[in-house]
Short mmCIF file of C-alpha atoms in Angstrom, two decimals:
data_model
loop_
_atom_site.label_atom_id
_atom_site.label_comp_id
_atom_site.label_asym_id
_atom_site.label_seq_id
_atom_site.Cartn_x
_atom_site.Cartn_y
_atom_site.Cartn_z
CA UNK O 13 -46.34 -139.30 -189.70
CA UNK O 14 -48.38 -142.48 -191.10
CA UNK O 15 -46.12 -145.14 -192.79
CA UNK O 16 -48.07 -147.29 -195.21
CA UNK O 17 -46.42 -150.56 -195.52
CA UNK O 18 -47.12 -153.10 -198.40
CA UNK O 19 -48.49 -156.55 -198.04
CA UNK O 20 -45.07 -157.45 -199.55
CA UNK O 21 -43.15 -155.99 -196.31
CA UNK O 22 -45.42 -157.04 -193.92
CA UNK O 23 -45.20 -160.89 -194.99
CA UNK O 24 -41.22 -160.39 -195.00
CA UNK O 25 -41.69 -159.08 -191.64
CA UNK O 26 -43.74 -161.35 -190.24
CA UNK O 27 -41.14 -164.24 -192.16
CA UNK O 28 -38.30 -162.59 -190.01
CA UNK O 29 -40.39 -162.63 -186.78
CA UNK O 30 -40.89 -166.46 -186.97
CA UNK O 31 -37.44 -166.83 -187.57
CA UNK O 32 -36.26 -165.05 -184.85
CA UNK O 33 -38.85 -166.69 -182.23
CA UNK O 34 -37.08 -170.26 -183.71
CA UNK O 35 -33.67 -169.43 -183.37
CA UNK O 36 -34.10 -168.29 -180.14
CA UNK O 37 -36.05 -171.20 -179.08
CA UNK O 38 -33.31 -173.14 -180.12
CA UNK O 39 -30.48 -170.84 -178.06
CA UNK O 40 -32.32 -170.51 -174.91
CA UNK O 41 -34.34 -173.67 -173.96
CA UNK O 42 -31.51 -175.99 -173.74
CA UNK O 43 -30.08 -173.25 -170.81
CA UNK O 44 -33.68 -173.35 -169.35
CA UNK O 45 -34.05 -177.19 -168.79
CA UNK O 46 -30.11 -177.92 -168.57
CA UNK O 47 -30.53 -179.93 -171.63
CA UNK O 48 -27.88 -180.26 -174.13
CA UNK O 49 -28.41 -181.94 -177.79
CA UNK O 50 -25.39 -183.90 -179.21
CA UNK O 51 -24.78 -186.22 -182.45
CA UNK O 52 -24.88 -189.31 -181.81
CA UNK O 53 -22.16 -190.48 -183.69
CA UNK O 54 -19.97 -188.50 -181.38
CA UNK O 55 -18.14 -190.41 -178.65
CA UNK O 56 -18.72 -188.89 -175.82
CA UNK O 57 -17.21 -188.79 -171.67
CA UNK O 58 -19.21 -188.81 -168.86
CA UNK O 59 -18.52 -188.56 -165.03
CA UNK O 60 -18.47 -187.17 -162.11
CA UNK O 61 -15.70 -184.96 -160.89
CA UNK O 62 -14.20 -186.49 -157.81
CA UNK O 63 -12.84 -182.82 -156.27
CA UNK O 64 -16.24 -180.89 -157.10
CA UNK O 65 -18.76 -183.21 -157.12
CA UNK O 66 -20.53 -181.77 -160.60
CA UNK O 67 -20.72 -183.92 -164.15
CA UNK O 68 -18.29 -183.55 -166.63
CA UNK O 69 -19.54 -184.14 -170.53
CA UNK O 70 -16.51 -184.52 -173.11
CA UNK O 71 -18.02 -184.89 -176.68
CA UNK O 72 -14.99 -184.09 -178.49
CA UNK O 73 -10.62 -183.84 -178.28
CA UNK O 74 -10.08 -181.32 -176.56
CA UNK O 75 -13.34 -179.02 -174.71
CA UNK O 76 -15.65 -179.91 -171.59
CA UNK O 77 -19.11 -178.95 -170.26
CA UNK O 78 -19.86 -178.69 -166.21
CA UNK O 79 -22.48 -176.94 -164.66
CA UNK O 80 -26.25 -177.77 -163.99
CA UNK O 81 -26.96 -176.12 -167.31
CA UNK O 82 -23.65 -177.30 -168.92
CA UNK O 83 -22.70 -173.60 -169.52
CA UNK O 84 -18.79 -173.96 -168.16
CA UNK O 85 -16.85 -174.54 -170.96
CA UNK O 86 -12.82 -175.78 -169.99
CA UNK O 87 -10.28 -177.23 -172.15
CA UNK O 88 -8.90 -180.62 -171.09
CA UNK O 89 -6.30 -183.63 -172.45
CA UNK O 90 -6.51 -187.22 -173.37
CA UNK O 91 -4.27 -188.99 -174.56
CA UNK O 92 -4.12 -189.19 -178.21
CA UNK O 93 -2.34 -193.03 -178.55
CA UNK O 94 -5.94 -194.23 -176.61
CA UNK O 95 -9.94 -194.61 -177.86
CA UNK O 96 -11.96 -192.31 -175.40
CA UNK O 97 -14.65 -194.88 -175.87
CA UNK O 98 -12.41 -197.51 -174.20
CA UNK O 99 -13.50 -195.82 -170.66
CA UNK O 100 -16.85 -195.27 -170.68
CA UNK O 101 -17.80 -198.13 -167.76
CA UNK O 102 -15.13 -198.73 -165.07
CA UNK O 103 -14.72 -195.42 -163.28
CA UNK O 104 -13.45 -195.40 -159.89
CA UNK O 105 -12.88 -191.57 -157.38
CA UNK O 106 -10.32 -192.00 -154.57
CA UNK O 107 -9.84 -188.72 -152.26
CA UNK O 108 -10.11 -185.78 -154.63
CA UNK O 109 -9.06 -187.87 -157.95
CA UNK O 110 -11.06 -189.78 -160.64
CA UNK O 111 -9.56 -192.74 -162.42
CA UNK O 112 -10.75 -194.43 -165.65
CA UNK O 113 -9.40 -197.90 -167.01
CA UNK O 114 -9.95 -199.59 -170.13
CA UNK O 115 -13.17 -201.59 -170.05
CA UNK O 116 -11.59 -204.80 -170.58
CA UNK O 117 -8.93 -204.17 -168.21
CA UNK O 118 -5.24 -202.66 -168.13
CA UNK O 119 -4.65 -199.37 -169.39
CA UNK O 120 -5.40 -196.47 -166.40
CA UNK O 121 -5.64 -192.93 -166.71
CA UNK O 122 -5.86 -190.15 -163.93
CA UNK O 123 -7.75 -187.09 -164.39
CA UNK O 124 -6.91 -184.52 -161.93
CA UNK O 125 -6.79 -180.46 -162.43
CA UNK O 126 -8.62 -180.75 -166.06
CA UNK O 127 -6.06 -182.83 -167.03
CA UNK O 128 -6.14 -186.28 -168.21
CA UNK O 129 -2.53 -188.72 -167.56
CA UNK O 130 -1.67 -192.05 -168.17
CA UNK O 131 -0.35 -193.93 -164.73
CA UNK O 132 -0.31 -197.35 -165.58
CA UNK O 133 2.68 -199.69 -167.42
CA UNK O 134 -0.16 -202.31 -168.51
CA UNK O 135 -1.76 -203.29 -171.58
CA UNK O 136 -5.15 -203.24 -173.24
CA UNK O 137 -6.53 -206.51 -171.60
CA UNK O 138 -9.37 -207.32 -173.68
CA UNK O 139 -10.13 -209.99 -170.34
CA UNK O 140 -12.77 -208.27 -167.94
CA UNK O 141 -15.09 -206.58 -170.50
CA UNK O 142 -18.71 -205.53 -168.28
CA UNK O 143 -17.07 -206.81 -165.12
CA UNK O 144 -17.72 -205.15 -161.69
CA UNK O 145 -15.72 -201.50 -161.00
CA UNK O 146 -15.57 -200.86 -156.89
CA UNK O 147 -12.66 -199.31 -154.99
CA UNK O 148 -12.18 -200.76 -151.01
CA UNK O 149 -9.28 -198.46 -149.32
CA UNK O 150 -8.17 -196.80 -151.80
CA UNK O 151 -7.82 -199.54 -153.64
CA UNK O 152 -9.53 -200.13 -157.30
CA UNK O 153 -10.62 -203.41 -157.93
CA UNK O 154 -12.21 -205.36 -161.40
CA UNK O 155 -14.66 -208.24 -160.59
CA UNK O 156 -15.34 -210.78 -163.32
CA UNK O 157 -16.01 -209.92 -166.81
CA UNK O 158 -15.71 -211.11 -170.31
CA UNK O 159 -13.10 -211.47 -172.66
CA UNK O 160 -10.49 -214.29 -174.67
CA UNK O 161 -13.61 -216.24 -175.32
CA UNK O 162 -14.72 -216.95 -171.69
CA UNK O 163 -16.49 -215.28 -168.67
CA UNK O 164 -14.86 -214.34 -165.47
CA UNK O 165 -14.95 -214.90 -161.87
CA UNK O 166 -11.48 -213.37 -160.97
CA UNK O 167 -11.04 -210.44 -159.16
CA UNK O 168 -7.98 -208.25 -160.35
CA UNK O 169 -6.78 -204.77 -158.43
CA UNK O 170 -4.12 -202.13 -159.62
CA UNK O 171 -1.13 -201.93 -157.82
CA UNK O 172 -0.50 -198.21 -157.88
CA UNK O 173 3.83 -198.95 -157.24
CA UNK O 174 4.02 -201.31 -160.10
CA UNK O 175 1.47 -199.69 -161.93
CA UNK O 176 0.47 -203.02 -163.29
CA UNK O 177 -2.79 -205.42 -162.75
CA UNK O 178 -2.86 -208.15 -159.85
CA UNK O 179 -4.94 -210.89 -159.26
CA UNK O 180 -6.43 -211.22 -155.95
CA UNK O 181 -7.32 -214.90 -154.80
CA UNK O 182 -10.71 -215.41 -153.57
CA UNK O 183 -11.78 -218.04 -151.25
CA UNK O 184 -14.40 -220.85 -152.58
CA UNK O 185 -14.85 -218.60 -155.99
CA UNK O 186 -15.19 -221.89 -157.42
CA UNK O 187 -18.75 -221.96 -156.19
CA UNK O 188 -19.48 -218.76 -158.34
CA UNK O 189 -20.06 -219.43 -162.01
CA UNK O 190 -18.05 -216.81 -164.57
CA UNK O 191 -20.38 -213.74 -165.25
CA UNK O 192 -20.38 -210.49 -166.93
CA UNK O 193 -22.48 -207.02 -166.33
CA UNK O 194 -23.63 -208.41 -163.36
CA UNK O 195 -25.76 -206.20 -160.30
CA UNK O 196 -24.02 -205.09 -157.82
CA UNK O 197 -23.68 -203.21 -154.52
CA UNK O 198 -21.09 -202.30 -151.86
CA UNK O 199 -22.25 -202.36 -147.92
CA UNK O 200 -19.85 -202.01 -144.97
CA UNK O 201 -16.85 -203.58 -146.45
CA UNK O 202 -18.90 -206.71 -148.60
CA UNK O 203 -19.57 -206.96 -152.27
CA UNK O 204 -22.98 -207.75 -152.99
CA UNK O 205 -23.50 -209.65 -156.31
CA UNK O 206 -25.96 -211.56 -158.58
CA UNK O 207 -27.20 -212.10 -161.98
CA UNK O 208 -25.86 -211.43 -164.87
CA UNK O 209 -24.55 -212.75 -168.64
CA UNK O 210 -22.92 -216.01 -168.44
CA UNK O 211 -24.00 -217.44 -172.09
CA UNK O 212 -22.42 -216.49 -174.87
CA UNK O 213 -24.70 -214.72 -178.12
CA UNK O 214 -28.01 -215.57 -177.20
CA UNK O 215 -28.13 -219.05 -175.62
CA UNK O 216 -30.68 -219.57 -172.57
CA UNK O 217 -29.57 -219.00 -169.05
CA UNK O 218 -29.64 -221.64 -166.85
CA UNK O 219 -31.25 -220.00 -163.53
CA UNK O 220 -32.48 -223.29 -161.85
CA UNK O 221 -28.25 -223.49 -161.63
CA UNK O 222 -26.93 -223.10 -158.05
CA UNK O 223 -23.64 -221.61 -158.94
CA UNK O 224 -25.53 -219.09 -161.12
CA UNK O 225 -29.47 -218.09 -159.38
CA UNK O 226 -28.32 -216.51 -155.33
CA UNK O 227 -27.52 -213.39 -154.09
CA UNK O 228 -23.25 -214.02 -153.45
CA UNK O 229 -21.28 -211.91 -151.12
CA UNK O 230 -17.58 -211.11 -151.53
CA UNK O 231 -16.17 -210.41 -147.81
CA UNK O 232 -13.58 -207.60 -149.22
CA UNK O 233 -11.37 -207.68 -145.20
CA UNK O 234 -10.97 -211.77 -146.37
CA UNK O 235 -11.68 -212.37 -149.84
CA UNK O 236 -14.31 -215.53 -148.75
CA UNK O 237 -16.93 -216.13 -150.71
CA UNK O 238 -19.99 -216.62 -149.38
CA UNK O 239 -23.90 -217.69 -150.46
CA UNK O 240 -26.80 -215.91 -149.42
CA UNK O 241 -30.75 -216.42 -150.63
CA UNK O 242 -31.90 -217.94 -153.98
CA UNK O 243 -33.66 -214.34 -155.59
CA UNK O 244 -37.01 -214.57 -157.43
CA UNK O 245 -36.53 -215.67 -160.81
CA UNK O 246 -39.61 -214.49 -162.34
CA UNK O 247 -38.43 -210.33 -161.80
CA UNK O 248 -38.16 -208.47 -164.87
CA UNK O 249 -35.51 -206.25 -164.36
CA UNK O 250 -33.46 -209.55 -163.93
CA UNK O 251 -33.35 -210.15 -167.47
CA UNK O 252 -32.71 -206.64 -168.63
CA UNK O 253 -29.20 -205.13 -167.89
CA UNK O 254 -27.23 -202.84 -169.90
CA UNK O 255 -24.38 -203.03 -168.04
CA UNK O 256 -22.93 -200.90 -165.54
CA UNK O 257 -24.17 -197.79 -167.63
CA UNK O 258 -27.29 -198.06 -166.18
CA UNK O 259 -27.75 -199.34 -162.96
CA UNK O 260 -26.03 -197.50 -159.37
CA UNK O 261 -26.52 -197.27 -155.80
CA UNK O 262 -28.24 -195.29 -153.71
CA UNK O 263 -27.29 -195.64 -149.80
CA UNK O 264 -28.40 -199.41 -149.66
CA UNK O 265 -30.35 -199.84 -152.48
CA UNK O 266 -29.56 -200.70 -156.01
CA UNK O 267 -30.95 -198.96 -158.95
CA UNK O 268 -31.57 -200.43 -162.06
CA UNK O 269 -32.77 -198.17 -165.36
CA UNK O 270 -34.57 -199.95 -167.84
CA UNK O 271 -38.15 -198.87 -169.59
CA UNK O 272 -38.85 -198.24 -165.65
CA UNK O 273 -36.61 -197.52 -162.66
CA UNK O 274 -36.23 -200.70 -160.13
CA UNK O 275 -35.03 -199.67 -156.72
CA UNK O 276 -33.83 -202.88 -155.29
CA UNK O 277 -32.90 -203.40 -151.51
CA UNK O 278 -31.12 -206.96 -150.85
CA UNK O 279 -31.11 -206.48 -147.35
CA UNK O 280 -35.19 -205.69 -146.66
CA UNK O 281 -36.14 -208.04 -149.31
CA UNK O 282 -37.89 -205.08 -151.35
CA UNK O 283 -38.41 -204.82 -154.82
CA UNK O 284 -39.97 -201.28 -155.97
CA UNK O 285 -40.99 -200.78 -159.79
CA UNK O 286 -41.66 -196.96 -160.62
CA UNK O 287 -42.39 -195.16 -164.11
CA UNK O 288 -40.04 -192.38 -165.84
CA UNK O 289 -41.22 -189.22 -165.37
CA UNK O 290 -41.56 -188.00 -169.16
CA UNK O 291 -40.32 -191.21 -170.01
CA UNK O 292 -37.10 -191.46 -171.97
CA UNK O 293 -35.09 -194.37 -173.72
CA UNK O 294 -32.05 -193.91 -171.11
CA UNK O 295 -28.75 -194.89 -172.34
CA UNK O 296 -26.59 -193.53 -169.57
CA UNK O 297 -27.09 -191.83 -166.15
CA UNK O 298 -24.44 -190.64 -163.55
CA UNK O 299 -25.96 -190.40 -159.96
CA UNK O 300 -24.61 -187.58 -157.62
CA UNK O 301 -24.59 -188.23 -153.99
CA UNK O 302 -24.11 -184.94 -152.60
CA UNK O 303 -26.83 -183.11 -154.41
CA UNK O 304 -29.10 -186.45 -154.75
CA UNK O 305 -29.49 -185.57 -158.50
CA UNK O 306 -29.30 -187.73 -161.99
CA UNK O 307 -27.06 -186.53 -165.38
CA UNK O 308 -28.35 -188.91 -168.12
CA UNK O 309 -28.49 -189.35 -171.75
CA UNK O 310 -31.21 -190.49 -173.72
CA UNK O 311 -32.12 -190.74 -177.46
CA UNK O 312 -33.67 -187.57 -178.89
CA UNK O 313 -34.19 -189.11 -182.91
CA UNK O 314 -32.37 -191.44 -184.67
CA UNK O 315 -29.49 -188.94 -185.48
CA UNK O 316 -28.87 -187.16 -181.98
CA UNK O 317 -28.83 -187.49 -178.26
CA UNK O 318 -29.35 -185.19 -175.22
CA UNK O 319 -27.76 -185.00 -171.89
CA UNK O 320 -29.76 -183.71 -168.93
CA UNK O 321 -29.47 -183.28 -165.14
CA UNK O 322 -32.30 -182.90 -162.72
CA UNK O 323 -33.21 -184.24 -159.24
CA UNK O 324 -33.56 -187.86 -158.92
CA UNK O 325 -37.36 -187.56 -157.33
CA UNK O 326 -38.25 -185.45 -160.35
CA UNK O 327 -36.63 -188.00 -162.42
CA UNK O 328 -38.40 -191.02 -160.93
CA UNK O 329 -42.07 -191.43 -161.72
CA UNK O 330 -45.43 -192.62 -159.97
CA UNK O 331 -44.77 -196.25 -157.98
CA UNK O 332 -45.94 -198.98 -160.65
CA UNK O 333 -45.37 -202.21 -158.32
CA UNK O 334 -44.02 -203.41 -154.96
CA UNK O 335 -43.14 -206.79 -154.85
CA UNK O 336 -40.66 -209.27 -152.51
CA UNK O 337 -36.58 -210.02 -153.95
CA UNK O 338 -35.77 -213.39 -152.40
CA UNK O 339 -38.11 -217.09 -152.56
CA UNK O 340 -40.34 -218.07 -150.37
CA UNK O 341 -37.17 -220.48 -149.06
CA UNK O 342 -39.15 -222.21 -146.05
CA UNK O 343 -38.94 -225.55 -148.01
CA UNK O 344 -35.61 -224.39 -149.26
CA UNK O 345 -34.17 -223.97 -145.85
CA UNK O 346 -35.52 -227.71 -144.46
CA UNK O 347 -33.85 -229.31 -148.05
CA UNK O 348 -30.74 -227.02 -147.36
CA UNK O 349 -30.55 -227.78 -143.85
CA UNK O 350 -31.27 -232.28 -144.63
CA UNK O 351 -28.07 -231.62 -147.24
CA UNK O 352 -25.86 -229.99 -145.02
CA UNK O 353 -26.78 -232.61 -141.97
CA UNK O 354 -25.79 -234.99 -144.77
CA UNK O 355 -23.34 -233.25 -145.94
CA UNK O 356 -21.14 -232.79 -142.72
CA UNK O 357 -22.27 -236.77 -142.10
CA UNK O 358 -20.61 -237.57 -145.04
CA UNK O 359 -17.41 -235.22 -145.19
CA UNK O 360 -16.79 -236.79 -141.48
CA UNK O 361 -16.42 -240.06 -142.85
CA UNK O 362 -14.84 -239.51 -145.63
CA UNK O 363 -12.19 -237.29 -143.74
CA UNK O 364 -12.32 -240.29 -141.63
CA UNK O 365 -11.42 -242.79 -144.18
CA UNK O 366 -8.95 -240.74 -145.96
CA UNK O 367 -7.17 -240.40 -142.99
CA UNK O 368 -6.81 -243.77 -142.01
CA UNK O 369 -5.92 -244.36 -145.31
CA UNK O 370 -3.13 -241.95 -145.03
CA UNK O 371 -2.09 -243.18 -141.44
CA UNK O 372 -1.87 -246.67 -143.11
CA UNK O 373 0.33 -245.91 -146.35
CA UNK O 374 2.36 -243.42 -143.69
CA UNK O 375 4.20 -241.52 -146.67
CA UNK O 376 4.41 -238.27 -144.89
CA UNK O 377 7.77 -236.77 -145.56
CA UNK O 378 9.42 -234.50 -142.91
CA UNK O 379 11.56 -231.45 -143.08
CA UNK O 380 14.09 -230.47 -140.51
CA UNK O 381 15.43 -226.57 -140.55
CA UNK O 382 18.35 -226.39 -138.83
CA UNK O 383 20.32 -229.24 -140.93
CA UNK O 384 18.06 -228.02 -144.37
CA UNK O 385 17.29 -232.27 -144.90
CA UNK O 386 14.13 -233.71 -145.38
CA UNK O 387 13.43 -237.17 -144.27
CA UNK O 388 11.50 -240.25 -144.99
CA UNK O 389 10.62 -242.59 -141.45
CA UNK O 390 13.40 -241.01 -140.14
CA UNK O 391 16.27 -241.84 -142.76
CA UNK O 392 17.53 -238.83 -144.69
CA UNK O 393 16.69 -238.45 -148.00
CA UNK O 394 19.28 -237.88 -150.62
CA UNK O 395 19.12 -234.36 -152.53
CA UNK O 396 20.93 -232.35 -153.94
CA UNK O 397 21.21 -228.47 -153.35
CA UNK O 398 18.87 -227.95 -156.02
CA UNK O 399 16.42 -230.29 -155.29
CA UNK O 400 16.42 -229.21 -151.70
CA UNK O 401 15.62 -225.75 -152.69
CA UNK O 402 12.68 -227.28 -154.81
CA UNK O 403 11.48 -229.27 -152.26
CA UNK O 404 11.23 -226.80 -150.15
CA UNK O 405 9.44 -224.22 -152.09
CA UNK O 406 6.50 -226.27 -151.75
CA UNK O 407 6.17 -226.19 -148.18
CA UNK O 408 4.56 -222.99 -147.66
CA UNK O 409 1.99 -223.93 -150.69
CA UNK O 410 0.74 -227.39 -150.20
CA UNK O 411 -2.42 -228.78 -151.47
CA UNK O 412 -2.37 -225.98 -153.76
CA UNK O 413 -1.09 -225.84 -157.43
CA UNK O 414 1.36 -222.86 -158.27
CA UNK O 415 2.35 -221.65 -161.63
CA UNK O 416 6.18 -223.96 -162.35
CA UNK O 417 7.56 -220.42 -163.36
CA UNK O 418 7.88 -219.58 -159.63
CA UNK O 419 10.88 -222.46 -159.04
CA UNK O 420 12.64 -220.24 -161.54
CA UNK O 421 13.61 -217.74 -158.88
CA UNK O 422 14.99 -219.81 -156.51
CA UNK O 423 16.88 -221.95 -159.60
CA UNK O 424 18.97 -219.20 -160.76
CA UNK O 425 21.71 -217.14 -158.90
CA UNK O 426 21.03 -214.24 -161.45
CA UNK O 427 18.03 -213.91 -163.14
CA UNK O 428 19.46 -211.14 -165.31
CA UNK O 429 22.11 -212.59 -166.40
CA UNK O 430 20.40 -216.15 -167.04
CA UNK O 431 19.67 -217.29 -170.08
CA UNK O 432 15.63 -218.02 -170.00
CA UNK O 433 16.27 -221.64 -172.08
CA UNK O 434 19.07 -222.72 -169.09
CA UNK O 435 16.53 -221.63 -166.61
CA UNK O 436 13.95 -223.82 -167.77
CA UNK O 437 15.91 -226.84 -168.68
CA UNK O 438 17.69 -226.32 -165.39
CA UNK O 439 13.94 -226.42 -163.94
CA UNK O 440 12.80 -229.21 -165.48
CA UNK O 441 16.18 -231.54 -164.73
CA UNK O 442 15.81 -230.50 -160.97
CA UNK O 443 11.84 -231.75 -160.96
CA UNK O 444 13.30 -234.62 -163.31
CA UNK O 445 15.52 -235.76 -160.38
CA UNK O 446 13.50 -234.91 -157.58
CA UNK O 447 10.71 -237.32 -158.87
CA UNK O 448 12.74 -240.28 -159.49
CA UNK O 449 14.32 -239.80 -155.85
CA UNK O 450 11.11 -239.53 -154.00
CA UNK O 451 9.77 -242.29 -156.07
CA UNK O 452 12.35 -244.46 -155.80
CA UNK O 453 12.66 -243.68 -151.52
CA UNK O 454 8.16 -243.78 -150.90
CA UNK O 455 8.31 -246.57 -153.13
CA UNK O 456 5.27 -245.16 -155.07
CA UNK O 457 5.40 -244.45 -159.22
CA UNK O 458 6.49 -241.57 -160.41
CA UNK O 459 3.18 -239.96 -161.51
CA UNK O 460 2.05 -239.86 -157.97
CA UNK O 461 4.74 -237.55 -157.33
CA UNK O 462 3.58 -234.53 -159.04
CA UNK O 463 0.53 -233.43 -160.57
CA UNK O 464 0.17 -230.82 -163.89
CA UNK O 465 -2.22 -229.10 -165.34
CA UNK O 466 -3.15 -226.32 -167.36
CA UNK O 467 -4.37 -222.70 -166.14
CA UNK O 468 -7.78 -222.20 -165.97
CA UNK O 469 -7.70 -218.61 -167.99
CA UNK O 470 -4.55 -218.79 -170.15
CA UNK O 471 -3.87 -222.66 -171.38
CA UNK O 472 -0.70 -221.74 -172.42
CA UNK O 473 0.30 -221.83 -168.56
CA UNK O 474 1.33 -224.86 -166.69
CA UNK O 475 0.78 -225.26 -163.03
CA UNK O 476 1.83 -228.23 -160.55
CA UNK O 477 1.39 -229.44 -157.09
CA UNK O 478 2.92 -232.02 -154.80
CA UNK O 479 1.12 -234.91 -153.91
CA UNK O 480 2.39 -235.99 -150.41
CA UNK O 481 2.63 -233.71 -147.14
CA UNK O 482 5.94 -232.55 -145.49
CA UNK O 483 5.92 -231.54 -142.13
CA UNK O 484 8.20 -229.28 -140.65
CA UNK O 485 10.39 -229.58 -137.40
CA UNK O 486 13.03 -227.13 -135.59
#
């Protein structure tokens, strides 16, 4: 049997047929190219799980998406009281479990079994803002940063007991000017560091500066500082970094997402510009070890964002440029070498001078154990129990200045059950004595005693040192 149909039904059918072809464009491509289309006004979570190995994407309270094609859907926790958006940078996997803390610093969550828990009795920093995330030994550790109006060069770790943030001292850091999102790499037990934001808004960076324009490596067994080659100025990636969002590490190299992908190796002095396949304006990209692959987002329109994952060779393009890291440092060397020559030339005098100095003036106290006296050219010096306790507090820290909060300890019998006021007046009668005593007995004025000053990061600190050696004897 013929059916006639009417040019009216077969323009409503032909309506519905375009439809249909749309809305299942719409369904099924995002499955076919793992791609998945977000708002961007949505604050989003992105990682990789430390027990599986596969991304995680968290766009809203309460559901998750895994899989290459981000088809597993599983219901997970965070906790309400904190900003998801807080701990997007500083993400850190030890053993089978992924960590996340603020990024300025303090508060640290655990996510383990779909579940997201709070481990930590801190606070919300607001101090290391785009500092350096790496873990050494199970240990998770914040490098520099940017926060209370000034940049970094501390290096802070979480003590998992305490649940509370320490500071770590580092030898000759004062050789390494503050910084914030700088690059950075980990290699057989070193932190590899350089660049960076140390200007606030949009002032000019000074890279002819020594502390600033090197390579620096953090020995992570010591915590020493140490120099290596001035890099070349003139690269380009140098002056573009988003942060940790978009740079990681790939066995010894460094990679760095901008317009273009920079593979940067340190260590063969190699400097490798390549395109973006397809390019895209990358905002954030997770690299997978294990499968060698890339989950990034990147900026569909002005109102919405997708997340993809896809090998890292099919994400990185045709080689654009090959070029060398470091300065030709051949005259650098020979003026480096002069100024050391110099400089040991002059430190042995100077050590030589200062010491006779010393040996002349001869105001080197001593410090006998067994009968808990200190002494001045042999003659006992007159302090009370105190004072002796003082005194010797400072033995194990000379040359150094400590924070005067630590004499409260050894001032009080009971901590808890001393008032904070009496503590501190106690504290500052005992130093009160002690420098007119050891005035009065070197014979020098009481300001060469002691000396104050102010901590570096928080001003409202004060921090002292003694001025004269004490030697110890059985």
């Amino acid at each position: 049997m013929i059916v006639n149909k009417s040019p009216k039904a077969i323009r409503k059918f032909k309506y519905l047929k375009k439809c249909f072809l749309f809305f299942s464009l719409l369904l099924f491509c995002p499955i076919v190219v793992g791609q998945l289309n977000f708002n961007r006004n949505t604050s989003y979570l992105l990682f990789e799980d430390a027990a599986t190995g596969e991304h995680i994407f968290i766009n809203n309270d309460s559901i998750a998406l895994s899989g290459p094609d981000f088809s597993n859907h599983f219901k997970v926790n965070f906790p309400k009281e904190l900003n998801r958006n807080d701990f997007n940078y500083n993400k850190y996997q030890i053993h089978n479990t992924n960590y996340f803390v603020d990024d300025g610093c303090g508060s640290v969550l655990e996510f383990k079994n779909n579940t997201f828990k709070r481990i930590d009795n801190s606070f919300k920093h607001r101090n290391q803002f785009g500092g350096i995330p790496f873990q050494f030994k199970n240990t998770i550790y914040l490098w520099g940063g940017y926060g209370l109006f000034t940049f970094k060069n501390i290096l802070t770790y979480y003590d998992f007991l305490g649940g509370e943030w320490l500071e770590k001292k580092q030898e000759k850091i004062h050789q390494v000017t503050p910084r914030s999102n700088p690059f950075s790499l980990l290699k057989d037990g070193n932190l590899y560091f350089f660049g960076g934001k140390t200007r606030s808004n949009n002032e000019e960076v000074n890279y002819n500066e020594n502390k600033f324009n090197g390579v620096w490596r953090l020995d992570l067994n010591d915590f020493t500082i140490h120099k290596l080659r001035q890099y070349d100025k003139s690269l380009a990636f140098i002056n573009y970094s988003k942060g940790n969002d978009c740079q990681f590490q790939i066995d010894d190299k460094l990679i760095t997402i901008s317009k273009v992908i920079t593979e940067v190796d340190i260590f063969k002095d190699e400097v490798k510009t390549y395109a973006i396949k397809n390019y895209k304006n990358i905002k954030d990209i997770l690299y997978h070890k294990t499968s060698k692959s890339v989950t990034y987002v990147y900026a569909v329109n002005e109102n919405y964002d997708a997340i993809i994952n896809q090998p890292y060779l099919e994400f990185r393009g045709d080689l654009l440029e090959e070029t060398t890291f470091y300065e030709d440092t051949l005259l650098m060397m020979l003026i480096k070498y002069t100024l050391l020559v110099l400089g040991i030339l002059t430190a042995f005098f100077g050590f030589k001078y200062m010491y006779l100095k010393n040996k002349k003036n001869n105001l080197q106290i001593s410090y006998v154990k067994n009968s808990n006296t200190f002494y001045f050219k042999k003659t006992p010096i007159p302090l009370n129990n105190l004072s002796v306790l003082a005194l010797a507090y400072f033995i194990e820290r000379q040359s150094e200045y400590l924070s005067i909060n630590e004499l409260n300890p050894i001032l009080s019998t009971d901590l808890d059950t001393d008032n904070y006021i009496t503590i501190n007046k106690r504290r500052e009668r005992v130093l009160k004595e002690l420098t007119l005593e050891l005035s009065t007995v070197l014979k020098v004025p009481k300001e060469r005693v002691f000396s104050y000053r102010k901590n570096k990061f928080d001003k409202r600190l004060k921090e002292i040192k003694l001025n004269f050696t004490i030697t110890v004897k059985s």
